[in-house]
């Protein structure tokens, strides 16, 4: 961790400097259009070394997968093989234009076509679209598909979407974007969907349910088939939030259990580094009912040639061009390196690692739901009066670990949501468990250590309330 | 498996700690008949095998590095300083998550803040967010934001000459809502003058899809007078030279930021840019970084105003966006800082001069005519023979002449949208002109 | 200038502090008539221009990534895991100097120590140095070291089947000294048995230039009995499978380490590897890292035994080497750690199996015959028509069949040295066989 | 700076792990040769993430140009444009074989041919060879050339080489390698070669002189023409150590002043990152007298085609293949980006920066030779009793600067040899000068701070004496 304060690029600026040389025009010049030009372009003026040093030093102020264990629950922070990066950054991709035309893009189209087929097979679906740029975008696709399906059948009154109370925030937010009303379904004592509540909520105004399986509690929804049947019987459709696919690749296919449409977070399960926020891919796959409703275009094959085509009853286009292509290359590379046995080994190891960590800490960190977890588990950090999950999280930083996801899911008080992923060694899990246990000890003996944590970072806890009250969102000179 | 490290012996030791007999027994919650399906997937490949395969696929596409390249239309062949990918690919940036824990994410957070600052300078607004999926979704979300801002008003007014795929995306986003889309064919000024009270916003494209750079002065006043918001969708490279949307009174600005240091990459990942006048910041979707202090008064950066976002507000959030285009934004950030005030202006000037030289050369060709409107780096050419046939012929010889408009409008068969950037040499432009001439014989 | 940041206004301010009227006045010590010559150089190019030019040049060479590649002879087409260049190109490794200040160089120093450890494991010796310029110079310095070790003895005994360019380099290094070179044609064992007392060392190539893997057991004893040292020059990939030189009693070991994670790169930068039995460590040239402790007992690493080196001992140093091949060594270090025990053995096995399959296929071709000696990944083929004509014909069709020996021995017109590695697929090997057959018709 | 101890790769090993997948053989297998195989291969067994994390963390324990100011005298630690790296790592180079033959290597040969020509022009020579892999290797080439020149003329008694006392250690070490005796020539009061001593040393046993200009004192040798004439008149030849070319590119051509042969440190002046030790290129250029003696092969052009050829009377080959080609690509790229005016600007700025720093600190840090410096200057760190140059160097680390070269050149006591290079901003130079002045203050007021420095690194000062006495050179389990 680089502890020195790093000025802003603007603060490193000096008049007349520039970090890149550009050629002089090699053509006769044309007069610029008076009246339309700007007077000033207030950007920094820095040289190439200053730029390199500035951003390199900034990078040194991050924890990352490549440097630290990063067990963020629900985020599947796995190691992303460097082969993915090599594959995605080949000059042949970087210099390919999305509108070059099918004749001139056969390599890109073939990759997309094959990836669609593999994802359909892995999820147990019928067809897929690689359009959506992230999980939430895939949710938007899926919910629009469900909406259109009902409307195409003349069923205009289905405006409600059922959402379990453990769901990720994107689920209800997506529903609002398409004008659906959300109905929250409580969890039962076991952390699953409360079937009675579900049954009670189902009527002919319900468009469907959005279900995450394994759930954000890290639990497999044992009643998944029953739930799908209940919803289907009530005329609704089932949306699968596939963000947690990492627990079940090669072991369980959501489509087999009656999910009608699901997004895959390719950037999680299929390994694109998260880039400090993105990009991702939330491609959607659909079963029998919704296959024709996918967003498009999707890759197709005709007479041995690849092309793009819009699905018959599709909801249309969700972004310009063909999805986050670079992420697709990574997913393709990754899946090809694993094959079916590798996918199974992946999920098995992810689940084994989570259960192992859980077993090591659950005597000290209480769980709300005790049963065997899948790829992640949710513990609670409120076992010592006056010490909070936040304090534990910050103290983990001192031990060289990125904190888990905290205070989510909302239904577990003081939640610590821990997802180790399959790419971590047993030794790393041991070290992390040791740190958690040590911190629990410190919580009792030296709580101040936790309250004042972290101690090894360039800044301490920042005043987020003040920052939001009077926001400073850009450099003001 | 190199990236699934625990061995069978690790497994046994771990199972013993858990107290389970087998890995399979961890999956008891999965309905048995659905467990362990046979997957029909190709066999696993080692790294060297898959890279060989992917290299072969990557080689099967037309490449801007081996062609004279004049195709733009929303994805641009601009210069990328070598330091941009070199730095952005550092593991600490590449493999970090969204910066939810600010103390160990100051690298990402300060970069977002710097991006917001520089993009804000470029667009002339104080508040930018940390990215949308691409230019099209940024614009769609901007239109949603404008519509939300004026609940009674049911139309949004778009230029007919907006990128056709952007229009499709806006249609997809608006379809479920009670908002209607209207298109205008003339100038934004004319459209603004005739806005009716149902309009929530007017969108101006700067330049529009056909390359025209409209004079936007006065447009904001007219739009505001009609009670609507002005949304300007701009080419960020153009802003190296032309007045900023903020200076022209835009309320919301959006852009496709790929041109700022990101490769064309078959169309993604790209960078949706969005900003707004500061009074609208709490109505703007997307992640935002802000400045903060710690207890010792040290400056740091945090994600802020998150009460707008899905993870806090769930169904009341302004958008469902969660993962965004962080790394692409980082590349734009490094690009903007590296080129800076002097470099970006120079890029814009080069585009201007070269595009105008190309237009002049093409205008000399028998049967060709070139737009008379003000343009920046892209311009419309009328061709004497179908543009698609020119495209096919020339592209096979590695001169990619532009976009035949028939791709989007089947009846516009004799129009070619030509894009010239700082990457095109005079030699290439002359080759284009010569090739066009030959292909039209 | 992007990498010469200070502007004219900086210059003025700085000159004021110095108290000089102009930058020119700083160069007053240079004889006036020689100052500021006119240089006839091509005009400056911007980054995008020079990269375009270099890309064009780089494209004008035969590439192993688009050909079936069977040419080795000292530069090998082995698999490089993507992580190797990804990590080695990190600025902190790439742009650091020789680690003279250990507190701020522990990254480089620990990497050297790990390289020494892993290379030492591979070669079966305790002491490795941190690199020489390449395999040829490492071997030349090893021969010098052996000669220095036995001042009275005036000959060094080399295999006739040593890489011809290595022999040239050794001749260049030894020319000014009173040391004679003798070559032996048979096995190292035979040569060792007939060493005379003038011999300072016997060099064994493992394998030799023609691909033969000689059994070295007993050689060391015979060499030592004659009072000389045994120097073994080995292919490090072969050592994934075969007995290590150290285990076989070698006193000094050398190698070309390019195969360990470094590209062929038109022959450089490569990696000279050198190691020795621990009793010779103080006689070994080159930089060496060693373990150390600080006052608090923390483990760290330093450059050590520097009393052997030029910066301390000047004319008494064991060699003049200063800059070495640090980054190439780092790549080898990352490669060795990544492949490790299991991976390196697998690479070696793949080479073995594929090379032997290829040899068997070629042996079936009419007019071709293949060596009967034990070989690893490279083997000699007798061709029915001149090997150079086969080479030219096939290479133009992107099947690069090996090295025609006539390149080094004009009279060996019908011999081809074929190299097969883990990178060659069965398909490529079959293509090679078919192409050889066709070309010999 | 990453302060956490990082285990050795061996210490991270666990049986059965591997960081890279390899395919199974796709050919029939052949029995392995019994008796020749090793029993054990004691290498670490680590997975891909562990490898990435290990080496990434190690990298975080380095200071480097990309992160800190690194004013190592004599080393020209300038910023290396990232364009160099992009150019050198093009797949077209990486996959090119040195023995592919001229017909199949025209791009590589053309680059070498052009680079030779540019370097000859910059240095004022007649011909050049790109063979040598580093400066010391170039010295070996040059001294062998001088030796051969004399011997080819039947002059066998010239076995002495004159070397100024300020010379770099490689100079005398090189002479020993070719069996030459070295005679040290003292410096005069002004830091130049003592002409009287030189004249006295010259006789018919002298093969020549090795002269570094600017010298390692950072001073231009004003008598360079006189020196060359004296040596030539005595029948000797003049070797130029070109390591300090950064001070004079575009301003002075050593060949014009009578240097017969010189090595260029391409990795310094022409900008290849130093890679923690190398690789470099010490290509040699020669004037009229020695052009035919160059090592080979060198690139030639015949009938529009490029090829390699051995110089007529050449000393032979110095390494396998064609020099450190990757370094050559960087040098070529760099020179083409600068052009002649850029080369002059480079040297001017390097010299200006050094004089500026010198002016800022010389009142406090005494100089042995007061005159205007070139690209570097040598100060002394012994101005406070009990505080040494080493202490000042280590304390600079605490301020975020890499120390200068220390205790070299040998003729300046307690030397601090500072070379800022042209790639640093005025602001960085100011900050460094401020730190030096602050430390001088601390040396008086709080010397303990200096003695115990550095305080911000993963380890403190290491016991190098103990390490050399009982060397541990590899991991021992
Ligand atoms: C359960 C769940 N659903 C949906 C999402 C949204 O995915 P994205 O961030 O790609 O939009 C996430 C991401 O955190 C998630 O964890
Ligand atoms: C003056 C001088 N001469 C020669 C050398 C040797 O160059 P290299 O390290 O490339 O062998 C150096 C390097 O430090 C030097 O500074």
Short mmCIF file of C-alpha atoms and ligand atoms in Angstrom, two decimals, chain A residues 74 134-136 139 168 170 212 216 241 243 263 265 267-268, chain B residues 97 322-323, ligand 1:
data_model
loop_
_atom_site.label_atom_id
_atom_site.label_comp_id
_atom_site.label_asym_id
_atom_site.label_seq_id
_atom_site.Cartn_x
_atom_site.Cartn_y
_atom_site.Cartn_z
CA UNK A 74 -22.14 -11.95 -3.84
CA UNK A 134 -23.95 -6.31 -16.76
CA UNK A 135 -26.13 -8.29 -14.40
CA UNK A 136 -28.59 -5.46 -13.85
CA UNK A 139 -32.30 -8.28 -15.36
CA UNK A 168 -30.04 -8.04 -4.40
CA UNK A 170 -30.87 -4.59 -8.56
CA UNK A 212 -31.70 -15.94 -6.93
CA UNK A 216 -27.70 -14.13 -1.48
CA UNK A 241 -30.81 -14.07 -11.06
CA UNK A 243 -25.20 -13.97 -10.17
CA UNK A 263 -28.89 -13.61 -16.61
CA UNK A 265 -22.82 -12.55 -14.64
CA UNK A 267 -17.70 -11.17 -15.24
CA UNK A 268 -18.19 -13.12 -12.04
CA UNK B 97 -13.96 -4.57 -7.22
CA UNK B 322 -24.66 -1.69 -10.47
CA UNK B 323 -21.54 -2.89 -12.31
C1 LIG E 1 -27.18 -11.36 -6.62
C2 LIG E 1 -26.83 -10.29 -7.59
N1 LIG E 1 -27.71 -9.95 -8.53
C3 LIG E 1 -27.43 -8.99 -9.44
C4 LIG E 1 -26.25 -8.32 -9.41
C5 LIG E 1 -26.02 -7.22 -10.39
O1 LIG E 1 -25.00 -7.53 -11.30
P1 LIG E 1 -24.18 -6.38 -11.99
O2 LIG E 1 -23.36 -5.72 -10.95
O3 LIG E 1 -23.35 -7.06 -13.01
O4 LIG E 1 -25.13 -5.44 -12.63
C6 LIG E 1 -25.30 -8.64 -8.43
C7 LIG E 1 -24.00 -7.92 -8.38
O5 LIG E 1 -23.46 -7.57 -7.43
C8 LIG E 1 -25.60 -9.66 -7.51
O6 LIG E 1 -24.71 -10.00 -6.57
#
